[in-house]
XYZ file of C-alpha atoms in Angstrom:
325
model
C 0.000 0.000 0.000
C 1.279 3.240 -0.722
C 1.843 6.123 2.200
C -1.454 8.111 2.645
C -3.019 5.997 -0.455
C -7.431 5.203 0.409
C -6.922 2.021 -0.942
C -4.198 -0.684 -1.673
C -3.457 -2.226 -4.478
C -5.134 -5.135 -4.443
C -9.001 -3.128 -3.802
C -7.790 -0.436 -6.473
C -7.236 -3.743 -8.608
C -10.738 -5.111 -8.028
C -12.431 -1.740 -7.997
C -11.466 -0.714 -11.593
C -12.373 -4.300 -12.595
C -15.725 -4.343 -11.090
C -16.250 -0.691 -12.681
C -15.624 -2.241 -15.817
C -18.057 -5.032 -15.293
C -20.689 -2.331 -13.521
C -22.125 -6.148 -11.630
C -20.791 -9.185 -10.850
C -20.611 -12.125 -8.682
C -17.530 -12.928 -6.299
C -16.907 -15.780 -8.303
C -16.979 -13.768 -11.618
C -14.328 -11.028 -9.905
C -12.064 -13.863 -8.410
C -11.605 -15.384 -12.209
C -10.812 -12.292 -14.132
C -8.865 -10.469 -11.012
C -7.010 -14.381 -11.344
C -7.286 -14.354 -7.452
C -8.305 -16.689 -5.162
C -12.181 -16.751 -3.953
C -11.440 -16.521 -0.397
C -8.888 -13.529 -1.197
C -11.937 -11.855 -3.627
C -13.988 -12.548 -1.141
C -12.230 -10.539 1.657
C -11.560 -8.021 -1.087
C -15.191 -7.380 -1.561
C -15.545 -7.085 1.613
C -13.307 -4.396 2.477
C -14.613 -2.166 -0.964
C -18.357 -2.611 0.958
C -16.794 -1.570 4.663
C -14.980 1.549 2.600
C -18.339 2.502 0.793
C -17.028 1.485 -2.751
C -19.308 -1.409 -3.399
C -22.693 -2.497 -2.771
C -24.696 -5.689 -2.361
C -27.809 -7.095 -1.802
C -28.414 -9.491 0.559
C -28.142 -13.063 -0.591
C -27.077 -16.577 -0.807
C -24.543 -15.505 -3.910
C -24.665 -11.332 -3.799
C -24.090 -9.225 -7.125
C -22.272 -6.853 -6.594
C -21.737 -3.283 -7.717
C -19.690 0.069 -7.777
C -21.001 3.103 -5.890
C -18.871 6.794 -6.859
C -15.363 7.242 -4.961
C -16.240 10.862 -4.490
C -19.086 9.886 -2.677
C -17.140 7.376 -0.478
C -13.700 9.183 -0.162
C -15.449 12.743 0.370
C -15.673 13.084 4.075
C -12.423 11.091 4.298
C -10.846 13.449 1.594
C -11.735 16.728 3.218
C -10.792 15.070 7.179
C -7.548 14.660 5.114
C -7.868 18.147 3.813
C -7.624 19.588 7.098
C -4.997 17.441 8.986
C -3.259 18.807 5.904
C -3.990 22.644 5.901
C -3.106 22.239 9.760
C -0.188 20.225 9.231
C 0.879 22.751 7.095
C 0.368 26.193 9.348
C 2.455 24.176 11.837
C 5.507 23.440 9.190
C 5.120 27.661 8.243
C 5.406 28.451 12.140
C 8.144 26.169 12.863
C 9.941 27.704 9.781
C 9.475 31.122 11.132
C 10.800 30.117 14.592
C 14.116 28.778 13.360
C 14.266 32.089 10.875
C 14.033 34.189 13.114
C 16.425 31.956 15.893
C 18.927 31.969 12.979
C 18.351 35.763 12.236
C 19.262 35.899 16.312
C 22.213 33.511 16.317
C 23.975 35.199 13.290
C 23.354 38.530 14.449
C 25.347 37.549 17.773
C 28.255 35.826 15.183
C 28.127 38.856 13.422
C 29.305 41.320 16.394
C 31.257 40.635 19.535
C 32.104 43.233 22.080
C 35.234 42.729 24.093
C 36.812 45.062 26.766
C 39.759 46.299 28.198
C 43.226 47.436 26.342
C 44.798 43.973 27.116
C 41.898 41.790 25.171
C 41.845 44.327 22.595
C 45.496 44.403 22.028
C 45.770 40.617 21.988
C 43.391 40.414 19.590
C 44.599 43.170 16.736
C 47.962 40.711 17.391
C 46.108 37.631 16.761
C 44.095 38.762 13.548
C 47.551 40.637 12.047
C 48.870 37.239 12.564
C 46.359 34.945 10.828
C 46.233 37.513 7.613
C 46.347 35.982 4.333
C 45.643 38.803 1.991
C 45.660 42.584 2.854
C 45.058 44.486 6.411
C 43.417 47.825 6.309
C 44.160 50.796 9.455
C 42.572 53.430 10.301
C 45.344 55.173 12.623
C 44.256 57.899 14.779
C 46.154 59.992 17.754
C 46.077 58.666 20.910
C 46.035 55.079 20.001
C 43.890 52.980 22.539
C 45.497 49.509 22.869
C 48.799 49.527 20.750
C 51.323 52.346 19.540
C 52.686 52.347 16.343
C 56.459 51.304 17.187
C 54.957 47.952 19.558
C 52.837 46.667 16.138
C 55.961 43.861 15.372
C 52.751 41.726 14.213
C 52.907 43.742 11.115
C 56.485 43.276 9.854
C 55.535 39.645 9.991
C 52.536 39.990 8.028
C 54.209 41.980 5.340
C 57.433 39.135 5.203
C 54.420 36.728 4.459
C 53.015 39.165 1.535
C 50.235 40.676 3.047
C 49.365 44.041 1.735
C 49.509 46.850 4.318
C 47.441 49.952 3.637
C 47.272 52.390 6.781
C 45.808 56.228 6.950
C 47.023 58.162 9.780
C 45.643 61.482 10.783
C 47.732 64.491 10.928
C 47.840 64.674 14.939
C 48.974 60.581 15.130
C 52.000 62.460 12.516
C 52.939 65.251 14.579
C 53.231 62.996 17.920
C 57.091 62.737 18.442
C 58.785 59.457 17.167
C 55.564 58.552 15.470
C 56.991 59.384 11.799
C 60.056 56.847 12.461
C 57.918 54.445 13.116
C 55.648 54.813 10.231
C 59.081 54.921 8.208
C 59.954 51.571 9.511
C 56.902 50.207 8.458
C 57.177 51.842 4.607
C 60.285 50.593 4.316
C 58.843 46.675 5.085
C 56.583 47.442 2.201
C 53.549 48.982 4.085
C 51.352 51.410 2.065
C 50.997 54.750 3.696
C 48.849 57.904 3.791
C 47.880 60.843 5.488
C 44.696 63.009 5.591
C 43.961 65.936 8.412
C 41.243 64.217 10.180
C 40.175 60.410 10.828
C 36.200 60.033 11.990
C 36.842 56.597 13.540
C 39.982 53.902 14.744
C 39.659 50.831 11.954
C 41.556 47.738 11.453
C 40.431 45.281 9.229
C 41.791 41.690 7.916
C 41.006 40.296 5.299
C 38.033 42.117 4.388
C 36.245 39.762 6.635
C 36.883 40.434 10.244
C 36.794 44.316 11.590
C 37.916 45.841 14.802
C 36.290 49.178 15.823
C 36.058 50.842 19.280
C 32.353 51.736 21.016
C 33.671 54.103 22.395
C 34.224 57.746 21.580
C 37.834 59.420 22.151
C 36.437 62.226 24.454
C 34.597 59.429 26.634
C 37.884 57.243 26.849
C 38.588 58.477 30.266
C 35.732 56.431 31.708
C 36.879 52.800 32.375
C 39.004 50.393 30.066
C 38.385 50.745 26.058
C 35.564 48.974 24.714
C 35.554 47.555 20.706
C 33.601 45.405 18.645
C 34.556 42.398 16.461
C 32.544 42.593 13.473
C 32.333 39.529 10.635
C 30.961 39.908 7.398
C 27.713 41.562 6.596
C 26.713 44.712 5.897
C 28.181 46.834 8.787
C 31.965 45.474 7.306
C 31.050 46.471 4.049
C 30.105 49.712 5.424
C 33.580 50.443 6.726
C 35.317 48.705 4.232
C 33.741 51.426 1.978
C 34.934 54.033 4.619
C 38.169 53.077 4.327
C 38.028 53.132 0.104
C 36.754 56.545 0.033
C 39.591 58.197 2.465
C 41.636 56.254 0.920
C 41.109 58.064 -2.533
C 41.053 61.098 -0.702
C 44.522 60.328 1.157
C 48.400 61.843 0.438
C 50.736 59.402 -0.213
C 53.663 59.514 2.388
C 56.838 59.283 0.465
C 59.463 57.933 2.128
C 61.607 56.684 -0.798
C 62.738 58.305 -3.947
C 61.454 55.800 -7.321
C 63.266 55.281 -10.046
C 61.200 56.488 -12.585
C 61.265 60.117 -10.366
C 64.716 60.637 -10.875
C 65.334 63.196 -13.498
C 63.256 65.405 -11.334
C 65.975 65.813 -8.845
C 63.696 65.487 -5.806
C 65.390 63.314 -2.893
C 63.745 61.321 -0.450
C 63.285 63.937 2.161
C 61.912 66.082 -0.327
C 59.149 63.914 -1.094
C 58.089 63.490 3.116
C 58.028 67.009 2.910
C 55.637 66.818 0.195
C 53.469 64.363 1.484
C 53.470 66.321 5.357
C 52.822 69.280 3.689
C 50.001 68.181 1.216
C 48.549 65.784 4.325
C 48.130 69.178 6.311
C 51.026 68.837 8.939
C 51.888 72.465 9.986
C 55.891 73.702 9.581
C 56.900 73.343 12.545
C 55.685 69.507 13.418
C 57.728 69.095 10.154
C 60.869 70.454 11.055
C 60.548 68.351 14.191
C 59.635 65.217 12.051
C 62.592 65.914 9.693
C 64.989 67.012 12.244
C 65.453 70.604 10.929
C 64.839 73.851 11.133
C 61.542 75.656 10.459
C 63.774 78.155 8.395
C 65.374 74.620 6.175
C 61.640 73.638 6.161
C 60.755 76.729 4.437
C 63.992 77.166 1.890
C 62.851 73.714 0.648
C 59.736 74.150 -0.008
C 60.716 77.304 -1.821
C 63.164 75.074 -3.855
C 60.477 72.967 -4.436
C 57.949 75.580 -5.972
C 60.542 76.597 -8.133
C 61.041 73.436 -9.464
C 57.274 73.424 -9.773
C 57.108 76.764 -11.852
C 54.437 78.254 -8.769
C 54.671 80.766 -6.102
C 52.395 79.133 -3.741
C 51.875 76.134 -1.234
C 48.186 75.327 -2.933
C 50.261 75.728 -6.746
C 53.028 73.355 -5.198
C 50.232 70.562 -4.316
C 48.704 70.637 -7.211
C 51.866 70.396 -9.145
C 53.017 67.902 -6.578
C 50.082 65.809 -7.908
C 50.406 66.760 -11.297
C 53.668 65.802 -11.841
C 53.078 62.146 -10.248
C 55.559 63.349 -6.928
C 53.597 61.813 -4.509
């Protein structure tokens, strides 16, 4: 018998036979169904208990067909609604583990950890499993891990990772800060520099993201709170963040390239460049560079001459122009 089927095979069998017939005898069914009278019997039997077949009382009944619709309709539409019901139960259980999923995901999605220790562990442990590329943000102040203590990064960029990291003009004019952004360039890290960052960033792989909750003005109040965010659409969010500033962004210039040469501009040159288009005032230059504000200034007047302009906006747009930074 087949799952759910009204009838088995054998009364399906001996149904559409006796429909054929419209009347007959046991005897008659048993010898064209090629079955056994007892089994025919027993047969019949259970088409007359279902409804299917009808007989008049006698020694040696005839017996006949009655509609399935008429038989099966009460069972059908019982069936009917175990179904409809069975159904609206499937739909709510579906909903339930949607929505449970929804719940659990969202919780994958975003961890919040505290405290400078955790949060510095962690920025080590994801700069050591990078495969591909690691993204900074790199504001003043940094919460968890200066600039010159990041030796997770030299690692990453011996193993080929690409480096890209935007400071902010104030993390530049902290003392020391430039050497160590140096050191970095000169593993192969990508550098830039704009006047203002809105947020701290680090992200790995453009799948895991590190971000603090906490704003820089409310940092006084307890131990540094950040959240670990996976991928979805906040990530893409800041991995978009990071794209546009990084557009927007100076090159810092720490080596002189090849192709540069003929221009005559040496290495030094070029960080001044890149200070001075990334908005870094003279004098957090001459400190940076180790000179005078008065060398500062002769330079960049060498510079705009070699430019052909008279000012510091002509100079940066040459600067650009010209492929210099």
């Amino acid at each position: 018998m087949q799952e759910g089927s009204l009838l088995d095979a054998r009364e399906e069998q001996t149904y559409r036979l006796l429909v054929g017939l419209s009347a007959a005898r046991a005897a008659e069914l048993a010898e064209v169904a090629e079955l056994p009278q007892p089994e025919a019997d027993e047969v019949l039997q259970r088409l007359q208990a279902k409804g299917l077949v009808t007989a008049q009382p006698a020694d040696d009944p005839v017996f006949r067909p009655l509609p399935p619709d008429v038989a099966f309709g009460t069972t059908l539409l019982r069936r009917q609604e175990s179904l409809e019901a069975a159904r609206k139960t499937v739909s709510a259980l579906s909903e339930e583990f949607r929505a449970s999923v929804s719940r659990r995901d969202a919780h994958h999605l975003v961890e919040v950890i505290v405290g400078a220790a955790t949060l510095r562990e962690r920025l080590r442990d994801l700069q050591n499993s990078a495969r591909e590329e690691i993204l900074w943000f790199c504001r003043a102040n940094p919460l968890a891990m200066q600039g010159a203590d990041n030796t997770e990064e030299y690692g990453a960029l011996s193993r080929g990772v690409r480096y890209r990291a935007i400071y902010e003009r104030a993390l530049i004019e902290t003392p020391g800060e430039l050497d160590s952004i140096a050191e970095g360039v000169s593993w192969g890290e990508e550098a830039r520099v704009v006047p203002t960052l809105p947020v701290r960033i680090a992200i790995v792989d453009r799948s895991t993201a590190i971000c603090p909750l906490v704003r820089d003005d409310e940092q006084s109040i307890g131990e540094p709170s950040a959240a670990i965010i996976s991928r979805g659409q906040l990530l893409d969010a800041l991995l978009a963040l990071f794209e546009s500033y990084w557009e927007l962004a100076t090159p810092v210039r720490l080596q002189a390239e090849q192709k540069h040469d003929d221009e005559g501009l040496d290495d030094s040159e070029r960080l001044l460049l890149s200070l001075l288009v990334g908005g870094v005032p003279d004098k957090s230059i001459a400190n940076q560079l180790g000179i005078s504000r008065r060398t500062v200034q002769r330079r960049l007047d060498r510079l705009m001459a070699l430019a052909g302009v008279d000012t510091r906006t002509g100079l940066a747009f040459q600067a650009a122009k010209r492929d210099w930074l």
